[in-house]
Short mmCIF file of C-alpha atoms in Angstrom, two decimals:
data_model
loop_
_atom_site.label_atom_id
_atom_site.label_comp_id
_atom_site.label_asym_id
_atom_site.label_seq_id
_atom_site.Cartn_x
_atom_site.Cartn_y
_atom_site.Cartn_z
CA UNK A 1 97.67 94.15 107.76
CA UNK A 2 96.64 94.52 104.00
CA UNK A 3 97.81 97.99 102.49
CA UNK A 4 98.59 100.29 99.02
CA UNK A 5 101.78 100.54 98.02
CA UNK A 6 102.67 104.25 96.93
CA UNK A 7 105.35 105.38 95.08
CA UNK A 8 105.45 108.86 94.02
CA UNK A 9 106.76 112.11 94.77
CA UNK A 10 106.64 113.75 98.71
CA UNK A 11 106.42 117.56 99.40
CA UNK A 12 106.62 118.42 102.97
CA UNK A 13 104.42 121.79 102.51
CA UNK A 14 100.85 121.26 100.78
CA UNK A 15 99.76 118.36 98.66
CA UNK A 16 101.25 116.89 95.52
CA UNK A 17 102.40 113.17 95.05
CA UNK A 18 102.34 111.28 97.67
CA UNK A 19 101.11 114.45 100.22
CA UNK A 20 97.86 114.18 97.97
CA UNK A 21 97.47 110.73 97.67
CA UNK A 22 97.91 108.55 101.15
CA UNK A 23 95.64 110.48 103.15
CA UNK A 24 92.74 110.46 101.02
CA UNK A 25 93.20 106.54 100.73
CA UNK A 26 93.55 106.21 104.34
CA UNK A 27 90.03 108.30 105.39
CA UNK A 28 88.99 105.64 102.96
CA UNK A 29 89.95 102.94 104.97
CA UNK A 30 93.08 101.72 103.81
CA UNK A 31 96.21 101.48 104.65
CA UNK A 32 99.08 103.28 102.71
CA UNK A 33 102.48 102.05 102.34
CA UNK A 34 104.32 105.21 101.05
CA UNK A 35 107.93 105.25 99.11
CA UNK A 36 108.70 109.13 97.95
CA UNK A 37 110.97 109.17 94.54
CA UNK A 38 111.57 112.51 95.36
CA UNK A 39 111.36 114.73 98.51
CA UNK A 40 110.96 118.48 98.14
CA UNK A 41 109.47 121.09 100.47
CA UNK A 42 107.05 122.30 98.62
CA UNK A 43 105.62 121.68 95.04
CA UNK A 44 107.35 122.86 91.64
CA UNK A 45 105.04 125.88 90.88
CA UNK A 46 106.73 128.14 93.23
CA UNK A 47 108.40 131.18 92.10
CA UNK A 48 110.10 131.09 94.89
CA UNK A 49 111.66 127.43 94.39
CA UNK A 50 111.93 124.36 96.55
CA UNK A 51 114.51 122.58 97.99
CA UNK A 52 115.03 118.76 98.14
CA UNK A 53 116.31 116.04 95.77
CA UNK A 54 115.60 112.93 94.29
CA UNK A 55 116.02 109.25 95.65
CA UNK A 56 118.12 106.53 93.85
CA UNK A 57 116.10 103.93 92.39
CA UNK A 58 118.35 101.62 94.87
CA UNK A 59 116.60 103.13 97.51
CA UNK A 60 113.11 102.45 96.41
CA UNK A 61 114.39 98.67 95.87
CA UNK A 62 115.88 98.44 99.29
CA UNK A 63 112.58 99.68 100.88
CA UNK A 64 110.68 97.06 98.99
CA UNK A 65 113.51 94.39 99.66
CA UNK A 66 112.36 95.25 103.13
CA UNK A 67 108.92 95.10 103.03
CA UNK A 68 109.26 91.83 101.23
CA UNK A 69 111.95 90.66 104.06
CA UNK A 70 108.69 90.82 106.86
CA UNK A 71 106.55 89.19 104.03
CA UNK A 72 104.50 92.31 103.57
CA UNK A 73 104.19 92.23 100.03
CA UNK A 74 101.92 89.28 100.18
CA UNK A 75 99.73 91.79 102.02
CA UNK A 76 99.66 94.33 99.26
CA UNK A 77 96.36 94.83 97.32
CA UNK A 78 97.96 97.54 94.95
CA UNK A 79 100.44 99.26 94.07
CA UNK A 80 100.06 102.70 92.83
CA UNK A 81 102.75 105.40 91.39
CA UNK A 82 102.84 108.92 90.42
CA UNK A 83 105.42 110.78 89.29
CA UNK A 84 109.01 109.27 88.63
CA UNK A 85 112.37 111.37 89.57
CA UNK A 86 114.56 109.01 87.34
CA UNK A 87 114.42 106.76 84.55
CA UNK A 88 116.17 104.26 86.50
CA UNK A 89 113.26 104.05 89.01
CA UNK A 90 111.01 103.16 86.45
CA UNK A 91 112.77 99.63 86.43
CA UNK A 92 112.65 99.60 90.35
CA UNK A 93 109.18 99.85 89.72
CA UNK A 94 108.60 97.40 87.34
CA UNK A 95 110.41 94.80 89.44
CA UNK A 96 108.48 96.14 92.49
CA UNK A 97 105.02 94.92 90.79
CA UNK A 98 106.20 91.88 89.16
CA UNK A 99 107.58 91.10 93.26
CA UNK A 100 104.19 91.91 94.88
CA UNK A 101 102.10 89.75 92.25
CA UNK A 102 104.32 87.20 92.61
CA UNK A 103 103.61 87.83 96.32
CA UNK A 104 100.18 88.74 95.70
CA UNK A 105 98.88 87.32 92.06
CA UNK A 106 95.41 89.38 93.16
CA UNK A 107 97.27 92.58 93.47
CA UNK A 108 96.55 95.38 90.76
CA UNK A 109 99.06 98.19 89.92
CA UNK A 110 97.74 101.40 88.85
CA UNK A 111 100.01 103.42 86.68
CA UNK A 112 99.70 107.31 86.56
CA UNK A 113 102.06 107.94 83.88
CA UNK A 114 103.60 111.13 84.83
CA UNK A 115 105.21 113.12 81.81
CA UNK A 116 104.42 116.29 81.90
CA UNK A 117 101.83 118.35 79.49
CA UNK A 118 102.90 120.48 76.09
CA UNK A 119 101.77 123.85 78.69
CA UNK A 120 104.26 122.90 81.33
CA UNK A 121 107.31 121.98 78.81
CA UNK A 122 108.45 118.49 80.06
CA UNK A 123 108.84 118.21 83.61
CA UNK A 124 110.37 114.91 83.82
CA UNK A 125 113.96 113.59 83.42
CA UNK A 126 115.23 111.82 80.12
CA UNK A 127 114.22 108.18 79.61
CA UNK A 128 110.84 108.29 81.58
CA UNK A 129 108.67 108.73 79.32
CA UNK A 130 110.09 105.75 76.84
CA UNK A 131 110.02 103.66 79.97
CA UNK A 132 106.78 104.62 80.98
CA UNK A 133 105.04 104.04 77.76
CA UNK A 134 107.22 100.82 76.70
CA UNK A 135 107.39 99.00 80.24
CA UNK A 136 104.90 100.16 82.88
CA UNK A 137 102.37 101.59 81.06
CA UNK A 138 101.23 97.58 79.46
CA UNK A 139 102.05 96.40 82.43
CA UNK A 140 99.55 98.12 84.22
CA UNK A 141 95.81 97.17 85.10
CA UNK A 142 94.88 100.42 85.49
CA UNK A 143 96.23 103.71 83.96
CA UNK A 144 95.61 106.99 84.66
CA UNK A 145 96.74 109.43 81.85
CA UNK A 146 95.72 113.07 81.27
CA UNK A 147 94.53 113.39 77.60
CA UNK A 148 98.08 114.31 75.95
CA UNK A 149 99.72 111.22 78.37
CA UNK A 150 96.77 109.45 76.03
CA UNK A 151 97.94 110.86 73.28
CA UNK A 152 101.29 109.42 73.85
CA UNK A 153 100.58 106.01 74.72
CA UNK A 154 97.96 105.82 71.36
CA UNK A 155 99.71 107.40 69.02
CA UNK A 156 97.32 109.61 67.96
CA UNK A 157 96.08 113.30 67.97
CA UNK A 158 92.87 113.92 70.49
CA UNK A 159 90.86 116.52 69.59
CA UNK A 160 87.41 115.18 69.74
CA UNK A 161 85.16 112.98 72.19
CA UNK A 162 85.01 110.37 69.29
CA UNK A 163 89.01 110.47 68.94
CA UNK A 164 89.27 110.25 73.17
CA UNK A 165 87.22 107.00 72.76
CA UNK A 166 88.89 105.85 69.84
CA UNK A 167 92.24 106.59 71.65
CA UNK A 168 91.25 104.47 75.16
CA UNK A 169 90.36 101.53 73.38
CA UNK A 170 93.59 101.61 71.56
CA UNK A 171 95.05 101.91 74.89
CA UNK A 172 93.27 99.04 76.42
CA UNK A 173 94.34 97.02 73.34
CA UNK A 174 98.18 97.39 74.96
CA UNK A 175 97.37 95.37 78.18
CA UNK A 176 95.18 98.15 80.57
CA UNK A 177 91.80 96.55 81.72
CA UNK A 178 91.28 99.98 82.86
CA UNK A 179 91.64 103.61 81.24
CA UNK A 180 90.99 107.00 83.65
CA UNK A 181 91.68 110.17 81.77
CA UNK A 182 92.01 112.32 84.62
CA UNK A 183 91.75 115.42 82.23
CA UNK A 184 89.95 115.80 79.06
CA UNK A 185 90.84 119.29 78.11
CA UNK A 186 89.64 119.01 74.18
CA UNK A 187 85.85 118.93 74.87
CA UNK A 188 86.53 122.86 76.21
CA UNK A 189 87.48 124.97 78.93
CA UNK A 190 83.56 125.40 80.06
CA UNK A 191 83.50 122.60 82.51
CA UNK A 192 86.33 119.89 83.64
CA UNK A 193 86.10 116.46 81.83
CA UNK A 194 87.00 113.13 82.57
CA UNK A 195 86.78 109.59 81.02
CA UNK A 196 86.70 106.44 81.57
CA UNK A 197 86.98 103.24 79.20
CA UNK A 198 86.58 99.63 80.26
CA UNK A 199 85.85 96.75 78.48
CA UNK A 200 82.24 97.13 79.72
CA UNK A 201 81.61 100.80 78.16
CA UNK A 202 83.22 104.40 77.96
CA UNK A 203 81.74 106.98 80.80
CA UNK A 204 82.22 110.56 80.60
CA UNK A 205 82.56 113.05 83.75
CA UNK A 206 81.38 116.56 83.41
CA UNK A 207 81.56 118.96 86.30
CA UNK A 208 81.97 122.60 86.80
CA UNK A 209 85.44 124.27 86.08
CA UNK A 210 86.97 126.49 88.86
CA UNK A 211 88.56 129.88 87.05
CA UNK A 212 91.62 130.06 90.29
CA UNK A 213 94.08 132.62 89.40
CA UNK A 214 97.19 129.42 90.29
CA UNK A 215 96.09 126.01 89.45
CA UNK A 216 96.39 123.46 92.51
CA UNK A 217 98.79 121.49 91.97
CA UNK A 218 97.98 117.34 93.09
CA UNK A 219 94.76 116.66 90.79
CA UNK A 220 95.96 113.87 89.24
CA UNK A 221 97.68 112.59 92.45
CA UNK A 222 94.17 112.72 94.21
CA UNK A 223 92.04 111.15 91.50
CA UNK A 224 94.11 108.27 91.27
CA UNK A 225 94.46 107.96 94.63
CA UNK A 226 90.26 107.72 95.24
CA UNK A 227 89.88 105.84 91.85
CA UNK A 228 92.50 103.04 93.42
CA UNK A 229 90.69 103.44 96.87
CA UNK A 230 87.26 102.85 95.27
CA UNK A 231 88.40 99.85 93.17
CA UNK A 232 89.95 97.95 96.63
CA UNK A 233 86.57 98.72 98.04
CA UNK A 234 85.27 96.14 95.30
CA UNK A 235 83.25 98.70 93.37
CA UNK A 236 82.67 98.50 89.93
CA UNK A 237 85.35 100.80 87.72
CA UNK A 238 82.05 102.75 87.04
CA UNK A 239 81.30 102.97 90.92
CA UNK A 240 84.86 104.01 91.45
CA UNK A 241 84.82 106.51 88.87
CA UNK A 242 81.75 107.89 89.99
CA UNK A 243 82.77 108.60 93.72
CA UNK A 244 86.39 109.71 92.48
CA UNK A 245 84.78 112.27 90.47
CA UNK A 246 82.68 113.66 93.21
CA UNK A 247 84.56 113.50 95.96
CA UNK A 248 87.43 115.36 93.61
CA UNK A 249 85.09 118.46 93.06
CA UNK A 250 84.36 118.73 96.44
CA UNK A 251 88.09 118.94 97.24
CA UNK A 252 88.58 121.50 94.37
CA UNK A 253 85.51 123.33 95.63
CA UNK A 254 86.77 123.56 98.74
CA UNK A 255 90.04 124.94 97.66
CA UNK A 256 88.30 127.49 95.62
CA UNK A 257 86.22 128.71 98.09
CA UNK A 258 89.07 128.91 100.60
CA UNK A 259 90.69 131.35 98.31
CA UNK A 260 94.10 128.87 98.61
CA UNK A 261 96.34 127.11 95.82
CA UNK A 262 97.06 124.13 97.92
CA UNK A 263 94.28 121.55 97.52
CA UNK A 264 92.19 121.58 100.88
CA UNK A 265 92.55 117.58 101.42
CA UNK A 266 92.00 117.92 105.35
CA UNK A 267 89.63 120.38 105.56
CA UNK A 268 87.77 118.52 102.80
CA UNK A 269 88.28 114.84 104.19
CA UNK A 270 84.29 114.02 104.52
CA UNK A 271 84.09 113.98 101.01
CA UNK A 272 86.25 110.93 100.15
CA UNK A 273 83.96 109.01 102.74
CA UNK A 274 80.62 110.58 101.65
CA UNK A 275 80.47 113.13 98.34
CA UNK A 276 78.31 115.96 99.34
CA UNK A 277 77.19 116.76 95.75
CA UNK A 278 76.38 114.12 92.54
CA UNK A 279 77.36 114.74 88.84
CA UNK A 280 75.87 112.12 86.97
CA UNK A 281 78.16 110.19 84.90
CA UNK A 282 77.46 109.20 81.04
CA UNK A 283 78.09 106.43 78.79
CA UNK A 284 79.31 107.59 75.37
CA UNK A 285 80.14 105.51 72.54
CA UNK A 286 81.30 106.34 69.04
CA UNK A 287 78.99 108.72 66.96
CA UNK A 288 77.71 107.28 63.99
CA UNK A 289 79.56 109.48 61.52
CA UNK A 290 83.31 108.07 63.05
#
């Protein structure tokens, strides 16, 4: 039985971390392997709080000692993670990969590089971020960054389409074959934006921008869970990219129209087999004045 490995964050209530990610990869087709860093009832956003805590990064070893003990890591395709309670699990994660592709050389890891946004004040615990960006970040195949998680890992200011693109391919130059900016927030507030840089091209994503009066919370759980899906499926990045995109509007559309801050994954679930609505995607190189 071939499967993801997931580690991220768990909230019992709604979707965020690993709540967003395994089912959407399972109505794909796959199947999901999931290790929680931390496990809280509900997401962060709350005025009212959660409850929960964060694992030790000796538990997310054990776990994997496990799975390798019943030689399920040779099984793995990829593994994925999300957000990071500790700076200590960020080295239980970078021996976790270097065990499955030892295990597995065809595995892939795909790195969403949780560290928080300059609008949300850092939401992460000290030393993930230098981990992150030092250790898992080249080690990765594919990462998934917002655009100031770019910004970070490029050393350098974003505030154009020409400075995204110059920023991925810096990226790519650290050891990514693949770079999904889940959210490119510079080319305005009009429309949502994605990108994507391989070595085969750079493809932007433009669709329409829901105005809800709480953001959902799990975005950048879901589109790297679909992008990974897509990729095991043996589409193209572009393919992958393509359907993540899609299928991620309809989820969003869903949740707008349901008037509800949790992400509608279930109600929505279709979508991640067959998108019912196409955006186009671009390719976009530098302009000619850069």
């Amino acid at each position: 039985m071939q499967g993801i490995l997931s580690i991220q964050s768990h909230v019992t209530y709604g979707h965020a971390g690993n709540s967003s990610a395994v089912f959407p990869m399972q109505r794909m087709g796959f199947e999901v392997w999931p290790i929680h860093t931390v496990q809280f009832s509900n997401h962060t956003q709350y005025k009212e709080g959660f409850k929960g805590r964060a694992f030790s990064a000796d538990d997310i070893s054990q776990l994997v000692e496990g799975l390798g003990n019943i030689k399920a890591l040779e099984k793995c395709q990829a593994v994925l993670t999300g957000y990071q309670g500790s700076a200590e699990q960020c080295l239980a994660i970078e021996e976790t990969v270097k065990q499955v592709k030892q295990a597995n050389p065809s595995a892939i890891y795909v790195c969403d590089p949780v560290m928080g946004a300059p609008d949300k004040g850092c939401i992460v615990a000290p030393g993930i971020a230098e981990n992150l960006l030092s250790r898992l970040m080249p080690m990765a195949d594919v990462i998934v960054p917002n655009q100031f998680e770019l910004t970070q890992f490029a050393e350098m200011e974003i505030n154009t389409l020409d400075e995204a693109i110059t920023a991925c391919q810096r990226a790519l130059a650290k050891g990514p074959k693949v770079v999904l900016v889940k959210h490119l927030y510079c080319l305005g507030n009009d429309s949502f934006y994605m990108l994507l840089a391989t070595a085969e091209g750079t493809f932007l994503a433009k669709r329409p921008h829901f105005e809800f009066d709480k953001a959902p919370v799990g975005v950048g759980d879901l589109i790297s869970a679909v992008f990974t899906a897509g990729l095991l499926k043996g589409w193209s990045a572009k393919q992958a990219f393509q359907h993540c995109h899609d299928a991620c509007y309809a989820v969003l559309n869903a949740t707008y129209q349901a008037n509800e801050w949790e992400l509608q994954t279930i109600a929505a679930q279709q979508e991640f087999v067959e998108p019912s609505k196409h955006f186009p995607i671009e390719e976009v190189s530098l302009s000619s004045k850069s």
